[in-house]
Amino acid sequence: MNELPLNALRAFAMVYAHGGVRAAARELGLAHSSVSRHLAELDRWLGVPLLRASAGRGALVFTPQGEALGRATLAGLRGIEQAVAALRETRPAHAVTLSTSPSFAIRWLLPRLPALEKAHPKIELSVQVEQRLDALDDGRVDLAIRMGTGPWPDLHAEGLMDDALYPVMSPMLWQTSGRPSKPAQLAGLRLLHDRDPQASWEAWRSVHGPARLSLQGGARYTSSDLVLRAAMQGQGVALARHRLAADDVANGSLLRPFGELSVPLGTAYWIVRPPAKPRAAVAAVIDWLRWQAAGTAAR
């Protein structure tokens, strides 16, 4: 262990991860020449070549030995990184970390957190906004709330609540558009699109029409929160998830031009966690989430 050239191995792992010296140098905060020196040092120490130049544009190609060492060093460094992160993030028994999507955090979860504090004043809930689930594997995150249908391999998933889709628009746009009240009138309105595959206008058109509704035009947004904000500003008609738009509909920021017409989604939100029995604080948060979800129904 004392003889291992750790700096050179770390540099090689970054070159392997990024596929080039320049990108590895940026990641490490080193000069390009310093990374090259580390690679040369590693070649000399091992006595076998790890890289060779390809015929096209001088791109690096890993030899079989380089591939094997690259996979091993990268896996080892990531394991160390996860272990260190877990140790640095060691939390007291009453601390819980939950991850979810930005739109769900902003529009459903955060407005309800005062109720959690009132029900469980000792629990400290931290919310991380990210879509990946690998943090559940190393203990950095205790549970996640995800939209969709999965699958989530090697994790425990339970349905949290259902949802439904319906068009929404700003009151001002509704007035200036002639107060549309029938789905056929969507054909003359500007549609706003969400990248969420469950909230596509095709889902609405297939149930309520109109069949001639064109789905090619209209702005596209990377989150449900953005598309709803655009609708509130009068930029067009959004197809909203009830769970995310209900508060804005209730306070009049958005309205449903077609009344109670909707497209049911069934179970659309899931609690995802490691399969082991959760800690008491985590179990309390899960029970609170179920209670909050049961308080309202998609419609």
CSV table of C-alpha atoms in Angstrom, one decimal:
chain,number,residue,atom,x,y,z
A,1,MET,CA,0.0,0.0,0.0
A,2,ASN,CA,2.9,2.4,0.8
A,3,GLU,CA,4.2,2.1,-2.7
A,4,LEU,CA,1.0,2.9,-4.6
A,5,PRO,CA,1.3,6.2,-6.5
A,6,LEU,CA,-2.0,7.5,-5.3
A,7,ASN,CA,-1.9,10.9,-7.0
A,8,ALA,CA,-1.1,9.2,-10.3
A,9,LEU,CA,-3.9,6.7,-9.9
A,10,ARG,CA,-6.4,9.5,-9.1
A,11,ALA,CA,-5.3,11.4,-12.2
A,12,PHE,CA,-5.6,8.2,-14.3
A,13,ALA,CA,-9.1,7.5,-12.9
A,14,MET,CA,-10.2,11.0,-13.9
A,15,VAL,CA,-8.8,10.6,-17.4
A,16,TYR,CA,-10.7,7.3,-17.7
A,17,ALA,CA,-13.9,8.9,-16.4
A,18,HIS,CA,-13.7,11.8,-18.8
A,19,GLY,CA,-12.1,10.2,-21.7
A,20,GLY,CA,-9.3,12.8,-22.1
A,21,VAL,CA,-6.5,14.6,-20.3
A,22,ARG,CA,-7.9,18.1,-20.7
A,23,ALA,CA,-11.2,17.3,-19.1
A,24,ALA,CA,-9.5,15.4,-16.3
A,25,ALA,CA,-7.2,18.4,-15.6
A,26,ARG,CA,-10.2,20.7,-15.3
A,27,GLU,CA,-11.9,18.3,-12.9
A,28,LEU,CA,-8.7,18.0,-10.7
A,29,GLY,CA,-7.8,21.7,-10.9
A,30,LEU,CA,-4.4,20.8,-12.4
A,31,ALA,CA,-2.5,21.9,-15.4
A,32,HIS,CA,-2.7,19.7,-18.5
A,33,SER,CA,1.0,18.9,-18.2
A,34,SER,CA,0.7,17.8,-14.6
A,35,VAL,CA,-1.9,15.2,-15.5
A,36,SER,CA,0.3,14.0,-18.4
A,37,ARG,CA,3.2,13.6,-16.0
A,38,HIS,CA,1.1,11.6,-13.7
A,39,LEU,CA,0.2,9.2,-16.5
A,40,ALA,CA,3.8,8.8,-17.6
A,41,GLU,CA,4.7,8.1,-13.9
A,42,LEU,CA,2.1,5.4,-13.7
A,43,ASP,CA,3.2,3.8,-17.0
A,44,ARG,CA,6.8,3.6,-15.7
A,45,TRP,CA,5.7,2.3,-12.3
A,46,LEU,CA,3.5,-0.4,-13.8
A,47,GLY,CA,5.8,-1.3,-16.7
A,48,VAL,CA,2.9,-1.7,-19.1
A,49,PRO,CA,1.2,0.9,-21.4
A,50,LEU,CA,-2.2,2.1,-20.3
A,51,LEU,CA,-3.0,4.4,-23.2
A,52,ARG,CA,-2.3,4.6,-26.9
A,53,ALA,CA,-3.2,7.3,-29.4
A,54,SER,CA,-5.8,6.4,-32.0
A,55,ALA,CA,-5.5,7.1,-35.7
A,56,GLY,CA,-8.3,9.7,-35.7
A,57,ARG,CA,-7.7,13.2,-34.2
A,58,GLY,CA,-5.2,11.9,-31.6
A,59,ALA,CA,-8.0,10.7,-29.3
A,60,LEU,CA,-6.9,8.5,-26.4
A,61,VAL,CA,-7.6,4.8,-26.5
A,62,PHE,CA,-7.2,2.6,-23.4
A,63,THR,CA,-5.3,-0.6,-23.7
A,64,PRO,CA,-6.9,-3.7,-22.1
A,65,GLN,CA,-4.7,-3.1,-19.1
A,66,GLY,CA,-5.8,0.5,-19.0
A,67,GLU,CA,-9.5,-0.4,-19.2
A,68,ALA,CA,-9.1,-2.8,-16.3
A,69,LEU,CA,-7.2,-0.3,-14.1
A,70,GLY,CA,-9.5,2.5,-15.1
A,71,ARG,CA,-12.6,0.6,-14.0
A,72,ALA,CA,-11.0,-0.5,-10.7
A,73,THR,CA,-9.6,2.9,-9.7
A,74,LEU,CA,-12.7,4.8,-10.6
A,75,ALA,CA,-14.9,2.3,-8.6
A,76,GLY,CA,-12.6,2.5,-5.7
A,77,LEU,CA,-12.5,6.3,-5.6
A,78,ARG,CA,-16.3,6.5,-5.9
A,79,GLY,CA,-16.6,4.1,-3.0
A,80,ILE,CA,-14.3,6.2,-0.9
A,81,GLU,CA,-16.2,9.4,-1.9
A,82,GLN,CA,-19.5,7.8,-0.9
A,83,ALA,CA,-18.1,6.6,2.4
A,84,VAL,CA,-16.6,9.9,3.2
A,85,ALA,CA,-19.9,11.7,2.3
A,86,ALA,CA,-21.8,9.4,4.5
A,87,LEU,CA,-19.5,10.0,7.4
A,88,ARG,CA,-19.6,13.8,7.0
A,89,GLU,CA,-23.4,13.7,6.7
A,90,THR,CA,-23.9,11.6,9.8
A,91,ARG,CA,-27.0,12.9,11.3
A,92,PRO,CA,-28.8,12.6,14.7
A,93,ALA,CA,-31.6,10.1,15.0
A,94,HIS,CA,-34.3,12.8,14.5
A,95,ALA,CA,-32.8,14.1,11.2
A,96,VAL,CA,-34.4,12.8,7.9
A,97,THR,CA,-33.4,13.6,4.4
A,98,LEU,CA,-35.9,13.3,1.6
A,99,SER,CA,-35.2,13.8,-2.2
A,100,THR,CA,-37.8,14.7,-4.8
A,101,SER,CA,-38.3,16.6,-8.0
A,102,PRO,CA,-38.1,20.4,-8.0
A,103,SER,CA,-41.7,20.9,-9.0
A,104,PHE,CA,-43.1,18.6,-6.3
A,105,ALA,CA,-40.9,20.1,-3.7
A,106,ILE,CA,-42.0,23.7,-4.5
A,107,ARG,CA,-45.6,23.1,-5.2
A,108,TRP,CA,-46.7,20.3,-2.9
A,109,LEU,CA,-44.1,19.6,-0.2
A,110,LEU,CA,-42.8,22.9,1.0
A,111,PRO,CA,-46.2,24.5,1.7
A,112,ARG,CA,-47.0,21.5,4.0
A,113,LEU,CA,-43.8,21.5,6.0
A,114,PRO,CA,-45.1,23.8,8.7
A,115,ALA,CA,-47.7,21.1,9.4
A,116,LEU,CA,-44.9,18.5,9.8
A,117,GLU,CA,-43.1,20.7,12.2
A,118,LYS,CA,-46.3,21.1,14.3
A,119,ALA,CA,-47.0,17.4,14.2
A,120,HIS,CA,-43.3,16.3,14.9
A,121,PRO,CA,-41.4,19.3,16.3
A,122,LYS,CA,-38.3,17.2,17.0
A,123,ILE,CA,-37.9,16.0,13.4
A,124,GLU,CA,-35.5,17.9,11.2
A,125,LEU,CA,-36.5,17.3,7.6
A,126,SER,CA,-33.9,18.2,4.9
A,127,VAL,CA,-35.1,18.3,1.3
A,128,GLN,CA,-32.8,17.6,-1.6
A,129,VAL,CA,-33.9,18.3,-5.2
A,130,GLU,CA,-32.6,15.7,-7.5
A,131,GLN,CA,-33.9,12.8,-9.7
A,132,ARG,CA,-31.2,10.2,-9.0
A,133,LEU,CA,-31.7,7.5,-6.5
A,134,ASP,CA,-28.2,6.3,-5.9
A,135,ALA,CA,-28.0,8.4,-2.7
A,136,LEU,CA,-30.5,5.9,-1.2
A,137,ASP,CA,-27.8,3.2,-1.5
A,138,ASP,CA,-25.2,4.9,0.7
A,139,GLY,CA,-27.4,6.5,3.3
A,140,ARG,CA,-27.2,10.1,2.2
A,141,VAL,CA,-30.9,10.1,1.6
A,142,ASP,CA,-33.5,8.3,3.7
A,143,LEU,CA,-36.4,8.3,1.3
A,144,ALA,CA,-37.5,9.8,-2.0
A,145,ILE,CA,-40.8,10.8,-3.6
A,146,ARG,CA,-41.0,10.0,-7.3
A,147,MET,CA,-43.5,10.6,-10.0
A,148,GLY,CA,-44.3,7.9,-12.6
A,149,THR,CA,-44.5,4.2,-12.5
A,150,GLY,CA,-40.9,3.0,-11.9
A,151,PRO,CA,-39.5,0.5,-11.8
A,152,TRP,CA,-37.1,1.2,-9.0
A,153,PRO,CA,-35.0,-2.0,-8.7
A,154,ASP,CA,-33.8,-3.2,-5.3
A,155,LEU,CA,-35.8,-0.5,-3.5
A,156,HIS,CA,-39.1,-0.5,-1.6
A,157,ALA,CA,-41.8,1.5,-3.4
A,158,GLU,CA,-45.3,2.2,-2.2
A,159,GLY,CA,-48.0,4.4,-3.8
A,160,LEU,CA,-48.5,7.7,-2.1
A,161,MET,CA,-51.3,9.3,-4.0
A,162,ASP,CA,-53.1,9.6,-7.3
A,163,ASP,CA,-53.4,12.6,-9.7
A,164,ALA,CA,-55.4,13.9,-12.6
A,165,LEU,CA,-54.6,16.2,-15.5
A,166,TYR,CA,-56.7,19.2,-16.6
A,167,PRO,CA,-56.1,22.4,-18.7
A,168,VAL,CA,-55.4,25.7,-16.8
A,169,MET,CA,-54.9,29.2,-18.0
A,170,SER,CA,-54.8,32.7,-16.5
A,171,PRO,CA,-58.1,34.6,-15.9
A,172,MET,CA,-56.8,37.4,-18.2
A,173,LEU,CA,-56.0,35.0,-21.1
A,174,TRP,CA,-59.4,33.3,-20.6
A,175,GLN,CA,-61.1,36.7,-20.9
A,176,THR,CA,-59.2,37.8,-24.0
A,177,SER,CA,-59.6,34.4,-25.7
A,178,GLY,CA,-63.4,34.7,-25.6
A,179,ARG,CA,-64.0,32.7,-22.4
A,180,PRO,CA,-63.5,29.2,-23.9
A,181,SER,CA,-65.6,26.6,-22.1
A,182,LYS,CA,-65.4,23.5,-24.5
A,183,PRO,CA,-62.4,21.4,-25.3
A,184,ALA,CA,-63.0,22.0,-29.1
A,185,GLN,CA,-61.9,25.6,-28.4
A,186,LEU,CA,-58.4,24.5,-27.5
A,187,ALA,CA,-57.6,24.3,-31.2
A,188,GLY,CA,-57.5,28.1,-31.3
A,189,LEU,CA,-55.3,28.5,-28.2
A,190,ARG,CA,-51.5,28.4,-27.6
A,191,LEU,CA,-50.5,25.3,-25.8
A,192,LEU,CA,-47.7,25.1,-23.2
A,193,HIS,CA,-45.9,21.8,-23.0
A,194,ASP,CA,-44.3,20.0,-20.0
A,195,ARG,CA,-41.4,17.5,-20.5
A,196,ASP,CA,-43.2,15.3,-18.0
A,197,PRO,CA,-44.2,12.3,-20.2
A,198,GLN,CA,-47.3,11.7,-18.0
A,199,ALA,CA,-48.6,15.2,-18.6
A,200,SER,CA,-48.5,15.3,-22.4
A,201,TRP,CA,-51.3,16.9,-24.3
A,202,GLU,CA,-51.7,13.7,-26.2
A,203,ALA,CA,-53.2,12.2,-23.0
A,204,TRP,CA,-55.8,14.9,-23.0
A,205,ARG,CA,-56.5,14.8,-26.7
A,206,SER,CA,-57.1,11.0,-26.7
A,207,VAL,CA,-59.8,11.4,-24.0
A,208,HIS,CA,-61.4,14.8,-24.5
A,209,GLY,CA,-60.2,16.0,-27.9
A,210,PRO,CA,-60.4,17.7,-30.1
A,211,ALA,CA,-59.0,15.3,-32.6
A,212,ARG,CA,-57.7,18.1,-34.8
A,213,LEU,CA,-55.7,19.6,-31.9
A,214,SER,CA,-52.1,20.2,-33.1
A,215,LEU,CA,-49.5,19.3,-30.6
A,216,GLN,CA,-46.4,20.6,-32.5
A,217,GLY,CA,-46.6,24.2,-31.7
A,218,GLY,CA,-46.2,26.0,-28.3
A,219,ALA,CA,-43.4,26.5,-25.9
A,220,ARG,CA,-41.8,23.6,-24.0
A,221,TYR,CA,-40.6,23.7,-20.4
A,222,THR,CA,-38.3,21.5,-18.4
A,223,SER,CA,-40.4,21.4,-15.3
A,224,SER,CA,-44.1,21.4,-14.2
A,225,ASP,CA,-43.4,24.5,-12.0
A,226,LEU,CA,-42.1,26.4,-15.0
A,227,VAL,CA,-45.1,25.5,-17.3
A,228,LEU,CA,-47.5,26.5,-14.6
A,229,ARG,CA,-45.7,29.8,-14.0
A,230,ALA,CA,-45.9,30.5,-17.7
A,231,ALA,CA,-49.6,29.8,-17.7
A,232,MET,CA,-50.1,32.2,-14.8
A,233,GLN,CA,-48.3,34.9,-16.9
A,234,GLY,CA,-50.8,34.4,-19.7
A,235,GLN,CA,-48.4,32.7,-22.1
A,236,GLY,CA,-50.8,29.9,-23.0
A,237,VAL,CA,-52.8,27.0,-21.7
A,238,ALA,CA,-51.0,24.4,-19.6
A,239,LEU,CA,-52.0,20.8,-19.0
A,240,ALA,CA,-51.6,20.7,-15.2
A,241,ARG,CA,-51.2,18.0,-12.6
A,242,HIS,CA,-54.0,18.6,-10.1
A,243,ARG,CA,-51.6,18.0,-7.1
A,244,LEU,CA,-49.3,20.7,-8.3
A,245,ALA,CA,-51.8,23.3,-9.6
A,246,ALA,CA,-54.6,22.9,-6.9
A,247,ASP,CA,-53.4,25.9,-4.8
A,248,ASP,CA,-53.2,28.2,-7.7
A,249,VAL,CA,-56.6,27.2,-8.9
A,250,ALA,CA,-58.0,27.7,-5.4
A,251,ASN,CA,-56.6,31.2,-5.1
A,252,GLY,CA,-57.6,32.3,-8.6
A,253,SER,CA,-54.2,32.6,-10.1
A,254,LEU,CA,-55.3,29.9,-12.6
A,255,LEU,CA,-58.7,28.7,-13.7
A,256,ARG,CA,-60.0,25.5,-15.3
A,257,PRO,CA,-61.8,26.6,-18.5
A,258,PHE,CA,-63.5,23.2,-19.0
A,259,GLY,CA,-64.9,22.8,-15.5
A,260,GLU,CA,-64.5,19.3,-14.0
A,261,LEU,CA,-63.2,17.6,-17.1
A,262,SER,CA,-59.9,15.8,-16.3
A,263,VAL,CA,-57.8,12.8,-17.2
A,264,PRO,CA,-57.2,10.5,-14.2
A,265,LEU,CA,-53.6,9.2,-13.8
A,266,GLY,CA,-54.1,6.6,-11.1
A,267,THR,CA,-51.3,6.3,-8.6
A,268,ALA,CA,-48.8,8.9,-9.8
A,269,TYR,CA,-46.5,9.6,-6.8
A,270,TRP,CA,-44.5,7.0,-4.9
A,271,ILE,CA,-42.5,6.8,-1.7
A,272,VAL,CA,-39.2,5.1,-2.6
A,273,ARG,CA,-36.8,3.9,0.1
A,274,PRO,CA,-34.2,1.2,0.9
A,275,PRO,CA,-35.8,-2.2,1.7
A,276,ALA,CA,-34.6,-2.3,5.3
A,277,LYS,CA,-37.0,-1.3,8.1
A,278,PRO,CA,-36.8,2.6,8.3
A,279,ARG,CA,-35.7,4.4,11.4
A,280,ALA,CA,-38.4,5.8,13.7
A,281,ALA,CA,-38.0,9.3,12.5
A,282,VAL,CA,-38.2,8.2,8.8
A,283,ALA,CA,-41.3,6.0,9.6
A,284,ALA,CA,-42.9,9.1,11.2
A,285,VAL,CA,-42.3,11.2,8.1
A,286,ILE,CA,-43.7,8.5,5.9
A,287,ASP,CA,-46.9,8.3,8.0
A,288,TRP,CA,-47.2,12.1,7.9
A,289,LEU,CA,-46.9,12.0,4.1
A,290,ARG,CA,-49.6,9.4,3.9
A,291,TRP,CA,-51.8,11.6,6.1
A,292,GLN,CA,-51.2,14.7,4.0
A,293,ALA,CA,-51.9,12.7,0.8
A,294,ALA,CA,-55.2,11.4,2.2
A,295,GLY,CA,-56.4,14.9,2.9
A,296,THR,CA,-57.0,15.8,-0.7
A,297,ALA,CA,-58.1,13.7,-3.7
A,298,ALA,CA,-57.2,14.2,-7.4
A,299,ARG,CA,-60.2,15.4,-9.4
